[in-house]
Every structure is written in C-alpha cells, then in structure tokens.
Amino acid sequence: MASPSAVHAETRALLVGAWQFRSSLIMDLAGPENDLQAMETVIRGQGASDVTVLRNDGVSRTTVETALHALGLRSKPGDWIFLYYTGHGALAEASLKGTRDGDTDQFLPLPGFDPDSKDAERFIVDKDFYTWLALYIPRGVQVLMMADTCHSGTLHRSVDPRAMGMTPRLTLGGRNVELGSRPAPRFASTLASVEGAALTATREDLPNLFYISAARDDQVAWENALPVEGAPTRGFLTWSFEQGLTTPRADGKGMAADQDGDGKLTIGELGTYLNVQVRMLSGQRQESSSIIPPGREGQGLFATVPPPPAPPVAPPLPGLYVADVKARASVTGDHPWRILTDGKGADFVWDTVRQVMLRRTGDMVAQNVKTMPQLRGVIDKWAAVEALRPLLSEQRTRLMIGPLENGARYPTGAPVTLALAQQGADQLGTAPQYATVFNIASDGTVQRLFPAAPSDGDGRLAPGQSLPVLESQVIAPYGTDHVVALVTPQPPETFRLLLRTVENQRAAARLVAPIRDLLAKAQGQASLSIGELYTGN
C-alpha cells in the first residue's frame, strides 16, 4: 500500500520571469512574458494548486527568497517543488576562485540591475538558490529547477538578418562582471539538521535537486516565434517542456516526453526529450543540459498523475515571405503555405535575387532555388521534419554527425561522418535492433544511406554494437540536410521498400505516416533521431 505521505503528496511551484529590465545595458525580451503564462498553465495541468508567480518589478532577491522559504514551510515529504526562471542570464567573477565550481559564477540579472551599483537586490547567483534550497526545503521534497536563460557561451553560428525573430538571452555582451557582496539567508533554516551548516551550498550538496538548463555553458540560449500559426515568441526550453507534457506520443496514448511509452514520465526521459527538441528548434545552436543525482534517472516526475494529453491538432501552413512583389505574386494561389507581407514571424524567406531560402532560425537552408517545384520541395521537406520532431526519441540511440562540432557548417567537399551512438545505461539492450538511415537533402530529395549495399545485410545491430561509421562528402544541393536514423525491433521491410521507391525524389512528406506507424507499433522499443547538416560556403 502507498504511504499516507505519498497518497496526499502535492506539486507546488515558484515561477519567476523578467523581461522588462529598465536598463540601457540589458535588452528587454519578448519571450518570458509568454513563457511564464504558458508554464503556469502547464504546471496547474500537472496537478499543482499551490503556485506562486513573480514577474518583472515583483522580482528581487528578497521576493524570490521569501517565496521559496514560504513554499518550504508548506511542503512535506513526498511533495514536489517546481522552481522555474525565464529571462536573461550572465556570468560574474567568482568571489572565491579555485573551487570545484570554477572561477565564475552564473547569475540572473533582475529588473533594475546595474553592474556598477552592485545592488544585491538586483541579482541572484546560482549558489544563492542552492543555499536557500538546502536551508528551506525538506530533504523528502523533490525539486525540479529549470532555467530558460543564457549563462555563458558564444554565438555558435551566425543568424542571417533577413530572417527575423531569433533573439539571444545573453546579456552584458557575454562579458564577466564583478558583483557586490551578497547578504546571508534572511530566514533561519526550516531543517534542524542543517542549522549552523555552511551558508554556501552547491548542486552536489542537494540529493533532492534535479536541474535543467536551457543551454550548455559554451552555447547561447535563444527565443523566437515558434512553429505554430500566430504563436508568440517563446524560449525553446519552455516550449519543449510544454510540448512534452501536453502533446501525445506516436501511439496517441500518453505524453510525448514518455520516451519508452510505459505511462510513467521519468526525469531521465524528460532530460533526453528536452535535449533533442531544443536542438531541433534552435537549428542545433543550443541543447539543454540536465543534471540528475546519481542513480535517480528513473525518478518519476511530480506528485500527481496528470490527465492524458489532448489529441494533436493539424499543423498550420507555414508562412512564406518574398520581398520582391512580382515574385510574390507568382507564388500565390493554392499552395501549402501562407503568403506574408512582412518578414517578421515568417517561417521561410525566399530571396529571389540570390536564389536562397532562409528558415526562421536565421539559417540559409537551400541554395539555387529558382523554380516553383524547388520552392515546394524545400517547404514540403521542412513540413515533414516538423511533423517528425515531436516523435523524436533518443533515449536508446542518437545520430551523431562529425567531425565538426554539432551545428557547424560544412563547406563544399568537406568529409562527413555519421555514427549512431548508444544512449543510456542499458544502451541497445539485449534484443537485436535494426537501423534504417536515410538523408533528406535541402531540396527534399530522399537518399538511402543504410542499409544500402549488400554488405550492410538487414541492418541488424547486434547487442552492444552500434551503427558502423559512415563516411560521405558534402556535395550539391547545399543548405540544410536532415539525416534520419530509425532503429526498430524488427527489420522495417515495407518502409525500406518505400525508401527504395522514392529514392532521388522530392518525397519527404510520404515518409512521415509510415514512421509514425512504426514508432507506435514498437511501443517504446524504437528510436528516432535526426541530425541536421548545414552545408555550403
């Protein structure tokens, strides 16, 4: 029987967002306002009734600490606390160097922050959060902390200004600043066992803390209008979290983030799901990072059982912007896109002078686009990728593209390597798996990669083995290729026959429904991974 504390466990939340900073040094943001509203809806849908929301001028060191202390007083063993922040992030010189945390501190600049005034009410260092959690939150209460911010990093790949909307959540130019002294915790510990303990805690001191950040330390976090018609600007991490908890899997029976389809969403599954979604939404510029206490990847998320996700709705037609009025008239009519008269919020921009297609992420995704069939091939290809994106599952395997770092642009003639990396402690398990790998070129042309030769056999991956490294070379057409790796419990003979039938054709749209059916039939035992390859000079 379940314990009484488990039966009556609750999910609580502290949601904090800042987008108006009242500073000449810090750019205001558009996304956090929408993030905060969406996250409150999501967490209440997960059964949380105790939700505190702080926004803009209501956000300070005192208000955040006070709210977290109050949540701790109301919480009991078995409860969950969701601690969420959306806004800017930055780096500061660490007050104490040479520690295991390095010589810099990650911090949140709050509204009114001025690096010269050093007002402690206007910033919160990551160590402040950890100390407050250590002092105020009972050890039997699980905490999921999520930060949709930048903390450091550089611009990994440039953003074409002809595509509008991509905004980095990086403030102060990414440079380090010196912060003033920070006050000690305002309240006495609610935990008798830690009275008198050190006043600076780290993540490693908190076995009940699960932490998810929007980007790795060497990356910038971004916001943009997202691929839903009329959608406002959002942070990629927040959007992915909302999607994972509110949209169904391929079989329509549970949350998309439940990678193995067993009806239980674990922290490990959530981290894997968010990573691949953030990568795809940002054009490989950003990938979320999860820090989970050792051995706790299988911890179920939140204290209550959420309702089943709503049925999926039909995706909207993508918005196409063509600056040249004459060329714009030539693409009007009955086509799978909406014609926009302004580039802001466009899914695609067709530069008819340079004959290139740009994507909302600010990437040149196709070159030499001159004709209507070429234009349609590009847009149909991306519609197929968008349809597959919510179905991605990399808990077992992930497709890796090299030798350059993820998201880099490969020039003409550059060598490319493809490998299917094993993920998770169980890797591919003990049962045989079968890999099917194909490429969708920038113009939508389908190309088989594996198995494609007699030596590939039936594509079987023996237990403990992975896909042999495939070597290729960058050739035309240039732009963005998508390499798709499907791993299934049985050889997908019918699907492979379809691949042979449509090879060298612009037929990406024909592959979506069969892949969805294969994933649903596999009941969590299959994986789908997509690697984006940016090509051209």
Coordinates of C-alpha atoms in Angstrom, one line a residue, residues 176-535:
N176 CA 32.1 38.8 -16.9
V177 CA 31.3 41.4 -14.3
E178 CA 32.1 41.8 -10.6
L179 CA 29.2 41.5 -8.3
G180 CA 29.0 43.1 -4.9
S181 CA 28.7 41.2 -1.6
R182 CA 25.6 39.1 -1.1
P183 CA 23.6 39.0 2.2
A184 CA 23.3 35.9 4.2
P185 CA 20.0 34.0 4.1
R186 CA 17.2 36.1 5.5
F187 CA 15.5 33.2 7.4
A188 CA 16.5 30.6 9.8
S189 CA 16.7 27.1 8.4
T190 CA 13.5 25.1 8.5
L191 CA 15.6 22.0 8.9
A192 CA 17.1 21.4 12.3
S193 CA 19.7 19.0 10.9
V194 CA 21.4 21.8 8.9
E195 CA 21.4 24.6 11.5
G196 CA 24.8 26.1 11.5
A197 CA 25.8 24.5 8.3
A198 CA 27.9 26.4 5.7
L199 CA 26.0 29.2 4.0
T200 CA 27.2 28.4 0.5
A201 CA 25.7 25.2 -1.0
T202 CA 26.3 23.6 -4.4
R203 CA 24.2 21.3 -6.5
E204 CA 26.2 18.4 -5.3
D205 CA 25.0 19.1 -1.8
L206 CA 21.4 18.5 -2.8
P207 CA 20.4 14.9 -3.5
N208 CA 16.8 16.1 -4.0
L209 CA 17.5 18.6 -6.7
F210 CA 17.1 17.9 -10.4
Y211 CA 18.4 20.8 -12.6
I212 CA 17.7 21.5 -16.3
S213 CA 19.3 24.5 -18.0
A214 CA 18.4 25.9 -21.5
A215 CA 21.9 25.5 -23.0
R216 CA 25.4 24.2 -22.4
D217 CA 27.9 26.5 -20.9
D218 CA 29.5 27.1 -24.3
Q219 CA 26.2 28.0 -26.0
V220 CA 23.8 30.8 -26.1
A221 CA 20.1 30.3 -25.3
W222 CA 17.6 31.7 -27.8
E223 CA 13.9 32.8 -28.1
N224 CA 11.8 33.1 -31.2
A225 CA 8.3 32.8 -32.5
L226 CA 7.6 29.1 -32.7
P227 CA 6.2 26.9 -35.4
V228 CA 2.5 27.3 -34.7
E229 CA 0.4 29.8 -36.6
G230 CA 0.1 33.0 -34.6
A231 CA 2.4 31.7 -31.8
P232 CA 4.1 34.4 -29.7
T233 CA 7.8 34.5 -29.0
R234 CA 9.0 31.8 -26.6
G235 CA 12.1 30.3 -25.1
F236 CA 13.0 27.0 -26.8
L237 CA 13.4 25.1 -23.5
T238 CA 10.0 26.2 -22.1
W239 CA 8.2 25.4 -25.4
S240 CA 9.7 22.0 -25.4
F241 CA 8.7 21.3 -21.8
E242 CA 5.2 22.4 -22.5
Q243 CA 5.0 20.2 -25.7
G244 CA 6.5 17.2 -23.9
L245 CA 3.8 17.2 -21.2
T246 CA 0.8 18.2 -23.2
T247 CA 1.1 16.5 -26.6
P248 CA 0.7 12.8 -27.2
R249 CA 3.3 10.2 -28.4
A250 CA 3.1 8.5 -31.8
D251 CA 0.5 6.0 -30.5
G252 CA -1.6 8.8 -29.1
K253 CA -1.8 7.2 -25.6
G254 CA 0.5 9.3 -23.4
M255 CA 2.8 12.3 -23.1
A256 CA 5.4 12.8 -25.9
A257 CA 8.2 13.0 -23.3
D258 CA 7.4 9.5 -22.1
Q259 CA 10.1 8.0 -24.4
D260 CA 9.5 4.3 -23.6
G261 CA 5.7 4.5 -23.6
D262 CA 5.3 2.8 -20.2
G263 CA 2.9 5.5 -18.9
K264 CA 5.5 6.9 -16.4
L265 CA 7.4 10.1 -17.2
T266 CA 10.9 10.0 -15.5
I267 CA 13.4 12.7 -15.1
G268 CA 15.8 10.9 -17.4
E269 CA 13.2 10.7 -20.1
L270 CA 12.4 14.3 -19.7
G271 CA 16.0 15.4 -20.0
T272 CA 16.5 13.3 -23.1
Y273 CA 13.4 14.6 -24.7
L274 CA 14.1 18.3 -24.0
N275 CA 17.7 18.0 -25.3
V276 CA 16.6 16.8 -28.8
Q277 CA 13.7 19.2 -29.0
V278 CA 15.8 22.2 -28.1
R279 CA 18.4 21.2 -30.6
M280 CA 15.9 20.9 -33.4
L281 CA 14.0 24.1 -32.6
S282 CA 17.2 26.2 -32.4
G283 CA 18.8 24.8 -35.6
Q284 CA 21.4 22.9 -33.5
R285 CA 22.7 26.2 -31.9
Q286 CA 21.5 25.2 -28.4
E287 CA 20.9 22.0 -26.5
S288 CA 19.5 21.8 -23.0
S289 CA 21.5 20.2 -20.1
S290 CA 20.2 18.0 -17.3
I291 CA 22.0 17.4 -14.0
I292 CA 20.5 14.4 -12.1
P293 CA 21.7 13.0 -8.8
P294 CA 23.5 9.7 -9.4
G295 CA 21.1 6.7 -9.8
R296 CA 18.0 8.8 -9.9
E297 CA 17.3 8.9 -13.7
G298 CA 14.3 6.7 -13.1
Q299 CA 12.6 9.1 -10.6
G300 CA 9.0 9.8 -11.7
L301 CA 8.1 13.4 -12.3
F302 CA 5.8 15.4 -9.9
A303 CA 3.5 14.1 -7.2
T304 CA 0.2 13.7 -9.1
V305 CA -1.0 11.8 -12.2
P306 CA -1.8 14.3 -14.9
P307 CA -4.7 14.0 -17.3
P308 CA -4.0 12.5 -20.7
P309 CA -2.7 14.9 -23.3
A310 CA -5.2 16.4 -25.8
P311 CA -5.4 15.0 -29.3
P312 CA -3.0 16.6 -31.7
V313 CA -4.3 19.4 -34.0
A314 CA -3.4 19.8 -37.6
P315 CA -0.3 21.8 -38.1
P316 CA -0.7 25.3 -39.6
L317 CA 0.5 26.2 -43.0
P318 CA 4.0 27.8 -42.9
G319 CA 4.3 31.5 -43.6
L320 CA 6.4 32.5 -46.6
Y321 CA 7.8 36.0 -47.2
V322 CA 9.0 37.1 -50.6
A323 CA 10.4 40.6 -50.7
D324 CA 10.0 41.1 -54.4
V325 CA 6.4 42.0 -55.1
K326 CA 6.5 40.5 -58.6
A327 CA 7.9 37.2 -57.4
R328 CA 5.5 37.2 -54.5
A329 CA 2.6 37.3 -57.0
S330 CA 4.0 34.2 -58.7
V331 CA 3.7 32.0 -55.6
T332 CA 0.2 33.0 -54.6
G333 CA -2.6 30.6 -55.1
D334 CA -3.4 27.1 -53.8
H335 CA -0.1 26.1 -52.2
P336 CA 0.9 24.6 -48.8
W337 CA 2.0 27.9 -47.4
R338 CA 0.6 31.3 -46.4
I339 CA 2.0 34.4 -48.1
L340 CA 3.1 37.1 -45.7
T341 CA 3.6 40.8 -46.5
D342 CA 6.2 41.2 -43.7
G343 CA 9.2 39.1 -42.9
K344 CA 8.7 39.2 -39.1
G345 CA 7.5 35.8 -37.9
A346 CA 7.9 34.2 -41.3
D347 CA 8.8 30.5 -41.3
F348 CA 10.6 31.0 -44.7
V349 CA 12.1 33.9 -46.5
W350 CA 12.8 33.4 -50.3
D351 CA 15.4 35.7 -51.5
T352 CA 14.7 35.5 -55.3
V353 CA 17.7 37.7 -56.2
R354 CA 20.2 35.4 -54.5
Q355 CA 18.0 32.4 -55.1
V356 CA 18.3 31.2 -51.5
M357 CA 15.7 30.0 -48.9
L358 CA 16.0 31.2 -45.3
R359 CA 14.5 29.5 -42.3
R360 CA 13.0 31.2 -39.1
T361 CA 16.2 30.2 -37.3
G362 CA 18.2 32.6 -39.4
D363 CA 19.8 29.8 -41.5
M364 CA 20.2 29.6 -45.2
V365 CA 18.6 26.2 -45.8
A366 CA 18.6 25.9 -49.6
Q367 CA 20.6 27.4 -52.4
N368 CA 19.8 27.8 -56.1
V369 CA 16.0 27.8 -55.5
K370 CA 14.7 29.2 -58.9
T371 CA 11.5 27.3 -59.7
M372 CA 8.2 26.6 -58.1
P373 CA 8.9 22.8 -57.8
Q374 CA 12.2 23.6 -56.0
L375 CA 10.4 26.0 -53.7
R376 CA 7.8 23.5 -52.9
G377 CA 10.4 20.8 -52.3
V378 CA 12.1 22.9 -49.6
I379 CA 8.9 23.7 -47.8
D380 CA 7.5 20.2 -48.0
K381 CA 10.7 18.8 -46.7
W382 CA 10.6 21.1 -43.6
A383 CA 6.9 20.3 -43.1
A384 CA 8.0 16.6 -42.9
V385 CA 10.8 17.4 -40.4
E386 CA 8.4 19.4 -38.2
A387 CA 5.9 16.5 -38.2
L388 CA 8.6 14.1 -37.1
R389 CA 10.1 16.4 -34.5
P390 CA 7.6 15.7 -31.7
L391 CA 8.1 12.0 -32.3
L392 CA 11.9 12.1 -31.8
S393 CA 13.2 9.6 -29.2
E394 CA 16.9 9.4 -28.4
Q395 CA 16.8 7.6 -25.1
R396 CA 18.3 4.5 -26.7
T397 CA 20.3 5.8 -29.7
R398 CA 21.4 9.2 -31.1
L399 CA 22.7 10.0 -34.5
M400 CA 26.0 11.9 -34.4
I401 CA 27.4 14.0 -37.3
G402 CA 31.1 14.7 -37.4
P403 CA 33.9 15.5 -37.5
L404 CA 33.0 19.2 -36.8
E405 CA 31.0 20.1 -33.7
N406 CA 27.3 19.8 -33.7
G407 CA 25.6 22.5 -35.8
A408 CA 28.7 23.7 -37.7
R409 CA 28.5 24.5 -41.4
Y410 CA 30.4 22.1 -43.7
P411 CA 32.0 23.7 -46.8
T412 CA 32.0 22.2 -50.3
G413 CA 33.9 18.9 -50.4
A414 CA 34.2 18.5 -46.7
P415 CA 34.2 15.0 -45.3
V416 CA 31.2 14.0 -43.2
T417 CA 31.0 11.0 -40.8
L418 CA 27.7 9.6 -39.4
A419 CA 27.5 7.3 -36.4
L420 CA 24.7 6.0 -34.2
A421 CA 25.7 6.5 -30.6
Q422 CA 24.2 4.3 -27.9
Q423 CA 22.4 6.2 -25.1
G424 CA 21.6 5.3 -21.5
A425 CA 22.8 2.6 -19.2
D426 CA 21.0 -0.2 -21.0
Q427 CA 22.3 1.0 -24.4
L428 CA 20.6 -1.1 -27.0
G429 CA 19.6 -3.8 -24.5
T430 CA 19.9 -7.5 -25.3
A431 CA 17.4 -7.8 -28.1
P432 CA 18.6 -7.2 -31.7
Q433 CA 17.8 -3.8 -33.2
Y434 CA 17.6 -2.8 -36.9
A435 CA 18.9 0.5 -38.2
T436 CA 17.5 2.3 -41.2
V437 CA 19.3 5.6 -42.1
F438 CA 18.4 8.0 -44.9
N439 CA 19.0 11.6 -45.9
I440 CA 16.6 14.3 -46.9
A441 CA 18.6 16.8 -48.9
S442 CA 18.0 20.6 -48.7
D443 CA 15.5 20.4 -51.7
G444 CA 13.6 17.5 -50.2
T445 CA 15.3 14.7 -52.2
V446 CA 15.4 11.4 -50.4
Q447 CA 18.6 9.4 -50.4
R448 CA 19.2 6.0 -48.8
L449 CA 22.3 5.6 -46.6
F450 CA 21.9 2.3 -44.6
P451 CA 21.3 -0.4 -45.4
A452 CA 22.1 0.4 -49.0
A453 CA 24.8 -2.1 -50.0
P454 CA 24.8 -5.9 -49.8
S455 CA 27.5 -5.8 -47.1
D456 CA 25.0 -3.9 -44.9
G457 CA 22.8 -7.0 -44.6
D458 CA 19.5 -6.4 -43.0
G459 CA 20.9 -3.5 -40.9
R460 CA 20.9 -5.5 -37.7
L461 CA 22.8 -4.0 -34.7
A462 CA 24.0 -6.9 -32.5
P463 CA 23.6 -6.4 -28.7
G464 CA 26.2 -3.9 -27.5
Q465 CA 27.1 -2.8 -31.0
S466 CA 26.2 0.4 -32.9
L467 CA 26.0 1.6 -36.5
P468 CA 29.4 1.4 -38.3
V469 CA 30.7 4.9 -39.1
L470 CA 29.5 6.0 -42.5
E471 CA 31.7 8.4 -44.5
S472 CA 30.4 10.8 -47.0
Q473 CA 31.2 14.2 -48.6
V474 CA 29.4 17.5 -49.0
I475 CA 28.0 17.9 -52.5
A476 CA 25.2 20.0 -54.0
P477 CA 22.4 20.8 -53.4
Y478 CA 23.7 22.9 -50.5
G479 CA 21.7 24.3 -47.5
T480 CA 20.4 22.0 -44.7
D481 CA 20.3 18.2 -44.9
H482 CA 18.5 16.1 -42.4
V483 CA 19.9 12.6 -41.8
V484 CA 17.2 10.4 -40.2
A485 CA 18.0 7.3 -38.2
L486 CA 15.2 4.9 -37.4
V487 CA 16.0 1.9 -35.1
T488 CA 13.3 -0.7 -34.7
P489 CA 12.9 -4.1 -33.1
Q490 CA 12.3 -5.8 -36.4
P491 CA 13.5 -5.0 -40.0
P492 CA 11.0 -2.5 -41.4
E493 CA 10.9 -4.2 -44.8
T494 CA 7.8 -2.3 -46.1
F495 CA 9.3 1.0 -45.1
R496 CA 12.6 0.2 -46.7
L497 CA 10.8 -0.7 -49.9
L498 CA 9.1 2.7 -49.8
L499 CA 12.5 4.3 -49.4
R500 CA 13.8 2.5 -52.5
T501 CA 10.7 3.6 -54.4
V502 CA 11.1 7.3 -53.6
E503 CA 14.8 7.5 -53.7
N504 CA 16.2 10.5 -55.6
Q505 CA 12.7 12.1 -55.5
R506 CA 11.4 15.1 -53.5
A507 CA 9.1 12.8 -51.4
A508 CA 9.9 13.5 -47.7
A509 CA 6.2 14.0 -47.0
R510 CA 5.4 10.4 -47.9
L511 CA 7.7 9.1 -45.1
V512 CA 6.0 10.7 -42.1
A513 CA 2.9 8.5 -41.6
P514 CA 4.9 5.2 -42.1
I515 CA 7.5 6.3 -39.5
R516 CA 4.7 7.3 -37.1
D517 CA 3.1 3.9 -37.5
L518 CA 6.4 2.1 -36.9
L519 CA 7.0 4.0 -33.7
A520 CA 3.5 3.3 -32.4
K521 CA 3.8 -0.4 -33.2
A522 CA 7.1 -0.6 -31.4
Q523 CA 5.6 0.6 -28.1
G524 CA 8.6 2.4 -26.9
Q525 CA 11.2 -0.1 -28.1
A526 CA 12.2 2.0 -31.2
S527 CA 14.1 5.2 -31.5
L528 CA 14.1 8.1 -34.0
S529 CA 17.0 10.6 -34.2
I530 CA 17.6 13.3 -36.8
G531 CA 20.9 15.0 -37.4
E532 CA 20.9 18.4 -39.1
L533 CA 23.8 19.0 -41.5
Y534 CA 24.5 22.6 -42.6
T535 CA 26.3 22.7 -45.9

